[in-house]
XYZ file of C-alpha atoms in Angstrom:
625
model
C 87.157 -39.209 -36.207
C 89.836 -40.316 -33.203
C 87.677 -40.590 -30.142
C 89.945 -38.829 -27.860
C 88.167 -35.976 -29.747
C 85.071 -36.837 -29.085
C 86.352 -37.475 -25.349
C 87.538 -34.069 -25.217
C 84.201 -32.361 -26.605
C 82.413 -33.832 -24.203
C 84.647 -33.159 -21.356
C 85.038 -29.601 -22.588
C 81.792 -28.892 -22.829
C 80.935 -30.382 -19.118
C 83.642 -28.076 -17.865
C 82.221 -25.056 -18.937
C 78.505 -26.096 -18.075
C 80.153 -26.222 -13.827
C 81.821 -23.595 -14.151
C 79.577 -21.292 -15.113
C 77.120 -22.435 -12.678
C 79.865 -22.269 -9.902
C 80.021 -18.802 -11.014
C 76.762 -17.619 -10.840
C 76.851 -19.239 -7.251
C 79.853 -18.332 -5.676
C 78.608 -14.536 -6.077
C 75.814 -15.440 -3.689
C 77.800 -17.420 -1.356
C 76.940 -14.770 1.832
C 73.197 -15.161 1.309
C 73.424 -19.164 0.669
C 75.439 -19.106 4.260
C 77.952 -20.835 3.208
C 80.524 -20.498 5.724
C 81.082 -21.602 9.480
C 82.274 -19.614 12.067
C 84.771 -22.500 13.063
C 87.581 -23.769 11.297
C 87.387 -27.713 10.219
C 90.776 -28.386 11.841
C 89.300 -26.538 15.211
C 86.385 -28.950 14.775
C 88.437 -31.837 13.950
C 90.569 -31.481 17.210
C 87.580 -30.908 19.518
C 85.584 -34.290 18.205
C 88.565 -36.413 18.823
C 88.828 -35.550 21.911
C 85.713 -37.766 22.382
C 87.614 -40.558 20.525
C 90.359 -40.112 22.760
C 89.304 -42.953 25.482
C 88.850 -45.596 22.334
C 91.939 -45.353 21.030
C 92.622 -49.054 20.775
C 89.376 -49.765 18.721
C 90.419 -47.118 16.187
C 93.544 -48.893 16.091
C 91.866 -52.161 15.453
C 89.712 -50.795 12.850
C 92.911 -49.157 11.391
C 94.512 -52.750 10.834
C 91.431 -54.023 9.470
C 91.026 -51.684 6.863
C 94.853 -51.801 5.730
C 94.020 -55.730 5.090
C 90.811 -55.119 3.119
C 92.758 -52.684 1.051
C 95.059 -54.669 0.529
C 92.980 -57.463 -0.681
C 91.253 -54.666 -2.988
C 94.249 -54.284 -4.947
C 95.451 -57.923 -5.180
C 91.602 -59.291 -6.219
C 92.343 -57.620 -9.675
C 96.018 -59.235 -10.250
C 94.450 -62.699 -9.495
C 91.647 -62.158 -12.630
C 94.634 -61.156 -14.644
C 96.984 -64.119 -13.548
C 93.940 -65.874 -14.233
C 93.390 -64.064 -18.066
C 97.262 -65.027 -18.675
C 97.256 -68.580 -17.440
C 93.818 -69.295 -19.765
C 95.731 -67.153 -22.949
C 98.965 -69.857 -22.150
C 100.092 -71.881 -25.685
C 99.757 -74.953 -25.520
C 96.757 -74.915 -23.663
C 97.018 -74.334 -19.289
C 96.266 -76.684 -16.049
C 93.017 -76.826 -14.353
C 95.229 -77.071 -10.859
C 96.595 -73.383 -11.392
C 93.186 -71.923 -11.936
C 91.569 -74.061 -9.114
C 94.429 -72.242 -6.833
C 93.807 -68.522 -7.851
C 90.392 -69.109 -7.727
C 90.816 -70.652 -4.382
C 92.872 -67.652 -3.545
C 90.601 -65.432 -4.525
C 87.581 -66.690 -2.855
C 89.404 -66.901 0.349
C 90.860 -63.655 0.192
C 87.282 -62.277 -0.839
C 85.241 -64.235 2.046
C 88.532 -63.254 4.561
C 87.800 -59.070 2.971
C 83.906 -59.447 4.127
C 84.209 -60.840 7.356
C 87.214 -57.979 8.600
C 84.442 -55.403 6.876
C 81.854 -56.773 9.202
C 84.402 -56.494 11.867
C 84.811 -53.264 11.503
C 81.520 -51.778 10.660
C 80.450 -53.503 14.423
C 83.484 -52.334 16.245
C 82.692 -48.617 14.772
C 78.896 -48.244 15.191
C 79.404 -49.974 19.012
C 82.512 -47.040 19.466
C 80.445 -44.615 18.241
C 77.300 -44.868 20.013
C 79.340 -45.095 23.291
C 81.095 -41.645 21.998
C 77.842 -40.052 20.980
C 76.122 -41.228 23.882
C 78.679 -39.435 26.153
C 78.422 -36.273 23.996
C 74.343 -36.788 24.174
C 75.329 -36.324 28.268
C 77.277 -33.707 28.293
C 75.194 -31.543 26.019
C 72.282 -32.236 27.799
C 74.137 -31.464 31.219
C 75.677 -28.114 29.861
C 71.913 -27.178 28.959
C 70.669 -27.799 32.505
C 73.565 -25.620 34.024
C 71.805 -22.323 31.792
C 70.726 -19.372 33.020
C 66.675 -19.405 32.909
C 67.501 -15.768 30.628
C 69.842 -17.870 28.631
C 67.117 -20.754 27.776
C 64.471 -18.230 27.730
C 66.640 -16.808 24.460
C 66.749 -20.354 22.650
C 63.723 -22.210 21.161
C 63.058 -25.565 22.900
C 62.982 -27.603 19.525
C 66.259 -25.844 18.850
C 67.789 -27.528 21.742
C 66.038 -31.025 20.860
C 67.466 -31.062 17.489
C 71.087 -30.206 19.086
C 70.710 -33.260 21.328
C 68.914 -35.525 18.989
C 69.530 -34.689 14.986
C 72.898 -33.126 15.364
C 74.405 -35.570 17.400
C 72.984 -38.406 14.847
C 74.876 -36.542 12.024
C 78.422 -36.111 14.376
C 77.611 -40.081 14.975
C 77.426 -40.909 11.208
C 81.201 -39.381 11.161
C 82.615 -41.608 13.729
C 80.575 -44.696 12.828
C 81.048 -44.829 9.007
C 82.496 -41.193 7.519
C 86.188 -40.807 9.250
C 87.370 -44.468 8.701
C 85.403 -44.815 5.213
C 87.069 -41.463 4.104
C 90.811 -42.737 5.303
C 89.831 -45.864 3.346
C 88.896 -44.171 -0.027
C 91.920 -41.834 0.478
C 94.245 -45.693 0.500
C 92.041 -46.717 -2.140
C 92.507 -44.259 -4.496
C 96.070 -43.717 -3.774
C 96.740 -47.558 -4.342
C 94.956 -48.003 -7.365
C 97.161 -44.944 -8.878
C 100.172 -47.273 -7.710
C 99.301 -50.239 -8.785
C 98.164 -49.250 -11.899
C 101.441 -47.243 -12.428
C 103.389 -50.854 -11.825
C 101.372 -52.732 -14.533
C 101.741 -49.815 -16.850
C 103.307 -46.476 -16.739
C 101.867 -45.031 -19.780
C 98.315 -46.498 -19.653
C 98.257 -45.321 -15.898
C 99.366 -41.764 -17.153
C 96.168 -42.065 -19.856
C 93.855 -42.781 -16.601
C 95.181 -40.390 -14.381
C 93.971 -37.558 -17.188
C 90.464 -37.650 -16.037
C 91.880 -36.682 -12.136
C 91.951 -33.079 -13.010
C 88.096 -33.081 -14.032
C 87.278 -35.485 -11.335
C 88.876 -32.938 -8.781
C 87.510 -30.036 -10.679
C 83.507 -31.126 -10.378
C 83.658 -32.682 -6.822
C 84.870 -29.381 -5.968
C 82.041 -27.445 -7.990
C 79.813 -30.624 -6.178
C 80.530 -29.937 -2.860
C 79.500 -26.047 -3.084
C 76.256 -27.344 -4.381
C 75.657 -29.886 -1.794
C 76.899 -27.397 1.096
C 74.205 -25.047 0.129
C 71.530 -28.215 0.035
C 72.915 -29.563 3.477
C 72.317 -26.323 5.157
C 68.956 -26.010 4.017
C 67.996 -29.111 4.934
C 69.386 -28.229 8.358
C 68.047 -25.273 8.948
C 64.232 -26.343 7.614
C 64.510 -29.408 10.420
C 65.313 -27.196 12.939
C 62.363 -24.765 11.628
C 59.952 -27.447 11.628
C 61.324 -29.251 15.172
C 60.916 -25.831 16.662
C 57.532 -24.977 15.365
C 56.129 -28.619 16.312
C 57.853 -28.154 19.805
C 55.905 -24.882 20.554
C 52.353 -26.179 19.013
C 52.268 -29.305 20.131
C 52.431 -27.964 23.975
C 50.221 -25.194 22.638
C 47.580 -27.429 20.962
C 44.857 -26.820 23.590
C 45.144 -23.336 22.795
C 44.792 -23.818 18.933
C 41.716 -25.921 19.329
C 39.988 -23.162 21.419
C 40.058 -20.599 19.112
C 39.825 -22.400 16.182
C 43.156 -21.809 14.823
C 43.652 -25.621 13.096
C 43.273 -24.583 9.705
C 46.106 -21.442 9.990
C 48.407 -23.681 11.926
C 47.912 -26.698 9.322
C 49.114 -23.994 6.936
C 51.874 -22.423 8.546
C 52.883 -26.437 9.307
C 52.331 -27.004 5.160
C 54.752 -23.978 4.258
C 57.431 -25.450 6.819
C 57.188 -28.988 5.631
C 56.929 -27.904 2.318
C 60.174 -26.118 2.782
C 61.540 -29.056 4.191
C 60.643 -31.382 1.676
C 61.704 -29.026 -1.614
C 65.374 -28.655 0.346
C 65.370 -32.496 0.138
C 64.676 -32.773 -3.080
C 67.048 -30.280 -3.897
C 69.747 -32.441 -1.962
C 68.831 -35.283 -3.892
C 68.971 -33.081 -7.136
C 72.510 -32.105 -6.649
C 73.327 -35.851 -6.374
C 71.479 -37.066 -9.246
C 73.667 -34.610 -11.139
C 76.927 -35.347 -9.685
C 76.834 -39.036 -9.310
C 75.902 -39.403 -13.578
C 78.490 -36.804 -14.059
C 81.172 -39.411 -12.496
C 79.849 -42.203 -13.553
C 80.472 -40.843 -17.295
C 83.734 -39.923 -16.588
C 84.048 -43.698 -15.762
C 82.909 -44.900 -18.900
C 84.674 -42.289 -20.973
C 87.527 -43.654 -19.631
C 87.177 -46.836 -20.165
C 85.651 -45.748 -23.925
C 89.539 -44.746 -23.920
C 91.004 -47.811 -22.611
C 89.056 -50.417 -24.845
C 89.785 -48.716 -27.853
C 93.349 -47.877 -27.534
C 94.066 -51.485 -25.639
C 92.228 -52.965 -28.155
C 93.953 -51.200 -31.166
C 96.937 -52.491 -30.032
C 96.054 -56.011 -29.169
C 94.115 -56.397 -32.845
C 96.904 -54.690 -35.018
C 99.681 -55.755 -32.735
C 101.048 -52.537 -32.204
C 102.415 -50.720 -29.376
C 101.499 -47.642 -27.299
C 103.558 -45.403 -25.868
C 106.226 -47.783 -26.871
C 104.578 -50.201 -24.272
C 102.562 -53.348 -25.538
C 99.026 -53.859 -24.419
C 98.453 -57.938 -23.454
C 94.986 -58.761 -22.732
C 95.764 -59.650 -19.282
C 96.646 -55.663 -18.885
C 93.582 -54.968 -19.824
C 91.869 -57.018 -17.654
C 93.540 -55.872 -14.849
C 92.957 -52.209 -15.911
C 89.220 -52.308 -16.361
C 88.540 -53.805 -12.991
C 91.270 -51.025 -11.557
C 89.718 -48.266 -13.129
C 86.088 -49.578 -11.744
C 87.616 -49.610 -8.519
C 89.030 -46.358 -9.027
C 86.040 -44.060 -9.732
C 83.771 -45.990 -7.053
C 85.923 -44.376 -4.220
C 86.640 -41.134 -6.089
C 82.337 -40.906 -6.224
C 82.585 -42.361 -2.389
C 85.007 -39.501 -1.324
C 83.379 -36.458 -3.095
C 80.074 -37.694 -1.098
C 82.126 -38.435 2.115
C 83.319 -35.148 1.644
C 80.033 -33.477 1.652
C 78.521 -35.539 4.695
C 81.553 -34.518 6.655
C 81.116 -30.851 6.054
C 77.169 -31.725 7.137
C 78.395 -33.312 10.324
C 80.802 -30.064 10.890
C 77.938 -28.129 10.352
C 76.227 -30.080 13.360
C 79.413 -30.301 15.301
C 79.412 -26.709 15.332
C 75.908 -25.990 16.494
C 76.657 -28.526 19.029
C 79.855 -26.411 20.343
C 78.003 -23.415 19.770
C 75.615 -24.658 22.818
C 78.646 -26.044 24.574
C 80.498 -23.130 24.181
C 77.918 -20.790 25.811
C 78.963 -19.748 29.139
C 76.128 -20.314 31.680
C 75.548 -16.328 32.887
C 75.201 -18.080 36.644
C 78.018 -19.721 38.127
C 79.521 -20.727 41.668
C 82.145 -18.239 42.779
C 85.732 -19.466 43.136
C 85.467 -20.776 46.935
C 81.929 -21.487 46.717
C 81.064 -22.958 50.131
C 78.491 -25.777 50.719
C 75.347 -25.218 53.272
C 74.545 -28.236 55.285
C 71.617 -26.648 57.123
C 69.656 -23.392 56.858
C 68.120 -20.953 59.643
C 65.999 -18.628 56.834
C 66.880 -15.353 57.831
C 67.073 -13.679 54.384
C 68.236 -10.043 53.870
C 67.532 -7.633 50.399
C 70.313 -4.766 50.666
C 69.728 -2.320 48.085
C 69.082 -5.051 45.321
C 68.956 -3.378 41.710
C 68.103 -5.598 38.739
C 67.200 -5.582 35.153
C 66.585 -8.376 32.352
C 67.707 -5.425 29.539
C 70.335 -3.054 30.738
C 69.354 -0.070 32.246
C 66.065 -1.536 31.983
C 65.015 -1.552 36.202
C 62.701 -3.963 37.543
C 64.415 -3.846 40.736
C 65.272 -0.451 42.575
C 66.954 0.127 45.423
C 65.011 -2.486 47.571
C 65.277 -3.525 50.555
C 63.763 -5.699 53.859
C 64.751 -8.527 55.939
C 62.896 -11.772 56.456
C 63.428 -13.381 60.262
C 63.501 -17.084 59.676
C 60.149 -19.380 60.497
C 58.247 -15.826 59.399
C 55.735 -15.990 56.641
C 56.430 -12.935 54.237
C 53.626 -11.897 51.670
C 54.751 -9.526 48.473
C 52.025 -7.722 46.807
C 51.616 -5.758 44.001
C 50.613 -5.028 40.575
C 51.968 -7.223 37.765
C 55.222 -6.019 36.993
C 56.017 -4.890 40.127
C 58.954 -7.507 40.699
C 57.349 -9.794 42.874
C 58.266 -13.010 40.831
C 61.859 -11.214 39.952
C 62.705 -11.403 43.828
C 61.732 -15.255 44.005
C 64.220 -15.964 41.093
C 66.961 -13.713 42.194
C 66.552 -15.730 45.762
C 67.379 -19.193 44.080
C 69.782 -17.125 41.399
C 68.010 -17.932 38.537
C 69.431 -14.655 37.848
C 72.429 -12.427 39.413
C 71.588 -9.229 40.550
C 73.783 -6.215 39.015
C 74.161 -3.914 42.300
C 73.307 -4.570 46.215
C 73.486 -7.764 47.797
C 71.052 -10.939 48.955
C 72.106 -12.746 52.052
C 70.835 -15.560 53.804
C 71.775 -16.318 57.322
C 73.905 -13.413 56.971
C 75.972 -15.136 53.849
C 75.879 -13.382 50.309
C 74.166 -16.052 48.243
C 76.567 -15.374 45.636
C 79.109 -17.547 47.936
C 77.501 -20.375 48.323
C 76.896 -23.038 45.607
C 74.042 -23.104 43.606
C 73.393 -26.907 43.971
C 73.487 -26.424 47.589
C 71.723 -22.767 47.809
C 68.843 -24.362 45.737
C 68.656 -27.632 47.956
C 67.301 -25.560 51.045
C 64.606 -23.941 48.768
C 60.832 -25.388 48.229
C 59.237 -23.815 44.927
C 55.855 -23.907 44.720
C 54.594 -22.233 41.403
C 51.070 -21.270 39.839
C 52.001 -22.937 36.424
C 53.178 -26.498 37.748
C 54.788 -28.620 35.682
C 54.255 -32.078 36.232
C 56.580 -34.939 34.079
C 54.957 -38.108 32.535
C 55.212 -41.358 34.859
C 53.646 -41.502 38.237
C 52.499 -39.592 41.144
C 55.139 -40.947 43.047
C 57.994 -40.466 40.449
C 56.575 -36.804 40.448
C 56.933 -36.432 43.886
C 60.683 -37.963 44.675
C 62.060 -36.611 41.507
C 63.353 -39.565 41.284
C 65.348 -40.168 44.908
C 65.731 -43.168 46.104
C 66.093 -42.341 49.402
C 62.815 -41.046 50.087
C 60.368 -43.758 51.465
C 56.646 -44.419 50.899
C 55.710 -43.560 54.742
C 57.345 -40.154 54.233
C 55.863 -39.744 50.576
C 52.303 -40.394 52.520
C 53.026 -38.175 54.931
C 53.823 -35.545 53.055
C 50.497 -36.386 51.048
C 47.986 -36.335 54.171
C 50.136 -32.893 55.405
C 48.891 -31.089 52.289
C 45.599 -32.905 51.960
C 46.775 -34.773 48.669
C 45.189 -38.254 49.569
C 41.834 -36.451 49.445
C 42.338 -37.429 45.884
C 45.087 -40.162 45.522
C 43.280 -42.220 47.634
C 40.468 -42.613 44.915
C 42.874 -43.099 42.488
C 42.662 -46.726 40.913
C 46.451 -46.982 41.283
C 46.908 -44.754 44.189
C 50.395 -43.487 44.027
C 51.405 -45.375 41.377
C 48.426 -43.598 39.112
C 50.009 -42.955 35.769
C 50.777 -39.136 35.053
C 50.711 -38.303 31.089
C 52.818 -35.880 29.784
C 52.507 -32.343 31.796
C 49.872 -33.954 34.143
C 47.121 -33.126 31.168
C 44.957 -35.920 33.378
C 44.933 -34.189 36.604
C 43.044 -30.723 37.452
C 45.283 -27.347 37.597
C 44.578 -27.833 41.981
C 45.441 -31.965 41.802
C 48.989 -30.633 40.226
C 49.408 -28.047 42.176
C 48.895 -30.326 45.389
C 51.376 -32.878 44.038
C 54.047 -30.102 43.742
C 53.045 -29.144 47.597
C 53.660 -33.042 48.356
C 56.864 -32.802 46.632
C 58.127 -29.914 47.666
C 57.408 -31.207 51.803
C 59.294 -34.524 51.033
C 62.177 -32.757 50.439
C 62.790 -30.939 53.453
C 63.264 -27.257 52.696
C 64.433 -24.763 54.937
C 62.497 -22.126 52.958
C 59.451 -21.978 50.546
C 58.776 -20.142 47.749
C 54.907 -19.753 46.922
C 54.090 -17.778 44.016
C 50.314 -17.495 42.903
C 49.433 -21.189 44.293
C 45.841 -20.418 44.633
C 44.994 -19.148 40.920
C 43.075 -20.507 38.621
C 41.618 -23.635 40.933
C 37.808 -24.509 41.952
C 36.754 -23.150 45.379
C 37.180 -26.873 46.819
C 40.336 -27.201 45.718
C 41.455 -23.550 47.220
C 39.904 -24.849 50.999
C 42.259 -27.533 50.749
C 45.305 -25.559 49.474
C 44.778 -22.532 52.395
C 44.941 -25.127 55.035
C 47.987 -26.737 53.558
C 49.666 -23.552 53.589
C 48.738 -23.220 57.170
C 50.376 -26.241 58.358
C 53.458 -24.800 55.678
C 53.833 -21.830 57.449
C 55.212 -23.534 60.994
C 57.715 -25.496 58.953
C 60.358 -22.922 58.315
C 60.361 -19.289 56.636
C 57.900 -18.852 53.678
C 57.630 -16.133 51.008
C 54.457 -16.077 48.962
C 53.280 -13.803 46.006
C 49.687 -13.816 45.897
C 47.165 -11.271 44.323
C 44.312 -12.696 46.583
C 44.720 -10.555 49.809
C 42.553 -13.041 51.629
C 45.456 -15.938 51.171
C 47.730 -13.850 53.013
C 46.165 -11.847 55.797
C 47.802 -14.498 58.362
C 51.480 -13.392 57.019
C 53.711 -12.244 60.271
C 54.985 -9.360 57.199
C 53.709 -7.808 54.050
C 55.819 -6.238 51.534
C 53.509 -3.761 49.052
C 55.737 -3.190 45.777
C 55.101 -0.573 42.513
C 57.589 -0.510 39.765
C 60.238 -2.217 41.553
C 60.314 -0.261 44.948
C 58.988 -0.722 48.260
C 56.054 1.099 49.263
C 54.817 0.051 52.385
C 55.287 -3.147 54.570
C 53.654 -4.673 57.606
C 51.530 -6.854 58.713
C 47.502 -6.912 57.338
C 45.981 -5.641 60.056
C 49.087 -2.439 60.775
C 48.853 -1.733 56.710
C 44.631 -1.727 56.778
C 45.386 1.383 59.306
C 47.933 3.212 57.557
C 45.136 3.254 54.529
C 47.836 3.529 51.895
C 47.869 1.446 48.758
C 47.434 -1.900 50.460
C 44.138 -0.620 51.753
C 42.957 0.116 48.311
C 43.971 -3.199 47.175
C 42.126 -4.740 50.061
C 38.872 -2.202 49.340
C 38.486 -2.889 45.681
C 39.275 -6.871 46.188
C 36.249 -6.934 48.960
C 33.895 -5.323 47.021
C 34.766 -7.445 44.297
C 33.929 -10.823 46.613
C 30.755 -8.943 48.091
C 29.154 -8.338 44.317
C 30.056 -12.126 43.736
């Protein structure tokens, strides 16, 4: 039987095999989640903007790869000069081998030195381009709203700044250029093989149509299989992100064994969309591969037909030098077809990572500086609350109507129940979050004017849950400025009776802080942040719950560090233990976001009104201890 019709059965029955299973796919194509919310050409024009500032390396790499191309298609015309000078009558010179050979080894060394060229001039461009990106994703992040980072996962973020920028990097260092030089490739091989022969080219260029027609069956496949494997990273980042922090908590109550599960059924979902990746491949890449040999099944037995029986096809005669030159061609041919259908499917996995990177990018931080935003160079610390509502969830009040004013140098104590938007003022002072009616001045200037880098600089935070970052007591106290000195770090120590502690320190200031401060007590942590927040010189001071949670030594130390605190400028503290804050020059008593009564302890104490039952049930609470 004539092979082309065993050729065809086997291509026929291929085709139908894809397509059905396209088929049955493309009908789920909603759930699988298939599509992007951005275009690829949107995509495409946003990336290059990073490339912009190296155009002259692309440009380099661009030449380059025109020369390795070009070498590509020329290697296979030297093997058949060579074919025809060995098949000469009369027998051929040893001099006009030695030259092609020559030729060809030069051009061959000469192809792998420009590809080493290129693949360092790429990977150096496109660290420097992902690096930048790296920056200004991680910058974008730190100008959120806290409600806006309180909405996204932490291991979210990480794999935006760390996995999805290594996937946008593959593009620039390997995909883009790669995928223009396949593109060539392919295109060139079609040419030259059309200039050695037109008909035999024609027979070659059959398979295209079923080459085109599974890569683009493939690439649904592999979409699906990218996106899992995506999405199970970013499961499993997430879910290590929160328990890792939280591990303390799991070993408590004895939670290892349901958190090694829930970690199995992630993992597990991690590794099966792997394998699933590399099943789609080990289907796809076979599938090509026969489509390579089928065609040159085709080629041998048709050029070999007509160089046995010396007849012609397609009224063109077949040498052996044609063939020659037309099995290495059609090699060369499939290898970048297979190179492109992958290249493809990576670049549609690095779109699918550019766009969760511009979906971060793209989010517009809720708290912004005002057009006109002034800057503060000093601050008094008179602060004013006129009719301030607020609410996380629309309509939802935590904030009603309220109202005082804080004289600066005064120490101002807010008390109430949990709830009661105590902690909501302190982040609506430093506009962690914009009010939605009434206005917050300070030194008689709506906060909402003056820059947020600057409004922020005047404020001290001092928070119950501290957080401390890994390196040194020092590093934790600067925040990195250089300008700070070790005499005014010291100082700012002994002020707030932190050498009690770093002076038995092995290392003293340089002691080494692991991550979150884990080796230092809740009241050694929350002394460091006192330190810290002295060095820098604020105006005003935020102190919200400073004294939970610590050892009775610890708290001694802490109330007479807030003394000194309180003749440094104006302070604001939140504290549920009364006893912290009977010295407080004003006391503002809050219930479901409204003021109930203010004064100081001993004017509130005589009005016997809901501070005075506070007071009551916490003193018979200390007299049972």
């Amino acid at each position: 039987m004539n092979p082309l019709i065993y050729v065809g059965i086997i291509l026929g029955v291929f085709t139908i095999i894809f397509l059905i299973a396209f088929l049955l796919i493309k009908d789920k194509k909603e759930a699988f989640g298939f599509d992007r919310n951005m275009k690829d050409s949107d995509i495409v024009k946003r990336l290059f903007k990073y490339a912009k500032n190296y155009k002259k390396s692309f440009i380099i790499v661009f030449l380059i790869m025109a020369f390795t191309i070009a070498a590509d298609l020329v290697l296979p015309l030297i093997t058949g000069a060579i074919t025809s000078i060995l098949q000469q009558e009369g027998g051929f010179e040893y001099g006009e081998i030695l030259n092609c050979l020559l030729l060809y080894i030069a051009l061959l060394l000469l192809s792998i030195g420009c590809m080493y060229v290129q693949a360092m001039i790429l990977q150096k461009t496109g660290q420097k381009i992902i690096s930048s990106m790296r920056e200004e994703l991680f910058t974008h992040i730190e100008k959120l709203s806290a409600n806006q980072l309180n909405h996204i996962p932490v291991g979210k973020l990480v794999t935006r700044v760390a996995n999805d920028t290594n996937a946008v990097s593959m593009m620039f260092t390997n995909l883009f250029v790669n995928l223009v030089k396949n593109i060539c490739l392919v295109l060139g091989y079609v040419v030259a093989m059309l200039i050695v022969n037109v008909k035999l080219a024609l027979l070659v260029l059959v398979f295209v149509p079923f080459i085109l027609l599974f890569t683009y069956i493939f690439r649904k496949f592999s979409r699906k299989a990218y996106r899992k494997v995506k999405n199970y990273t970013t499961d499993i980042n997430t879910f290590l992100s929160e328990n890792l922090s939280g591990i303390k908590v799991t070993q408590i109550f004895n939670q290892e064994d349901r958190k090694l599960k829930e970690f199995s059924e992630k993992n597990n979902g991690l590794s099966k969309s792997k394998q699933g990746q590399i099943g789609v491949f080990s289907i796809f890449r076979p599938t090509v591969y026969m489509l390579y040999v089928l065609n040159l099944l085709l080629l041998f037995w048709l050029a070999g037909t007509s160089i046995l029986d010396n007849i012609t096809f397609a009224n063109q005669v077949i040498t052996v030098e044609v063939l020659v030159i037309f099995y290495q061609y059609i090699g060369s041919f499939f290898t970048p077809v297979q190179n492109l259908a992958e290249q493809f499917n990576w670049l549609q996995s690095a779109f699918a990572s550019s766009e969760k990177i511009f979906t971060i990018l793209d989010m517009v931080p809720e708290v912004v500086d005002e057009e006109g935003a002034i800057e503060l160079d000093s601050v008094k610390g008179e602060i004013e609350f006129k009719d301030v509502w607020f609410a996380y969830i629309e309509n939802e009040w935590i904030l009603k109507g309220v109202s005082f004013k804080i004289n600066a140098k005064e120490t101002v104590a807010l008390v109430g129940s949990t709830g009661s938007g105590k902690t909501t003022i302190l982040s609506l002072l430093v506009r962690n979050y914009d009010i939605q009616k009434g206005q917050i001045l300070i030194d008689g200037i709506d906060i909402r004017r003056i820059k947020i880098s600057s409004l922020r600089k005047h404020f001290g935070q001092m928070l119950q849950d501290v957080f401390i970052f890994s390196g040194t007591i020092r590093s934790n106290i600067v925040l990195r400025e250089e300008n700070i000195s070790d005499e005014e770090i010291i100082r700012a120590c002994e002020y707030v009776n932190a050498m009690h502690f770093i002076n038995k320190m092995e290392n003293g200031l340089d002691e080494e802080v692991r991550e979150r401060g884990n080796n230092f007590s809740a009241g050694q942590r929350q002394l460091i942040s006192f330190a810290r927040t002295i060095v820098h010189k604020p105006e005003v001071m935020i102190l919200d719950e400073a004294t939970a949670n610590i050892d009775t030594e610890t708290e001694v130390l802490i109330q007479d560090s807030l003394e000194k605190m309180m003749n440094i400028g104006t302070m604001i503290i939140v504290a549920h233990r009364l006893s912290t804050i009977q010295h407080a020059d004003n006391i503002i008593v809050l219930s479901h976001g409204e003021i109930l009564e203010q004064g100081n302890h001993q004017e509130l104490l005589k009005q016997k009104g809901h501070y005075y039952k506070l007071y009551q049930i916490q003193y018979q609470k200390d007299q049972l201890k």
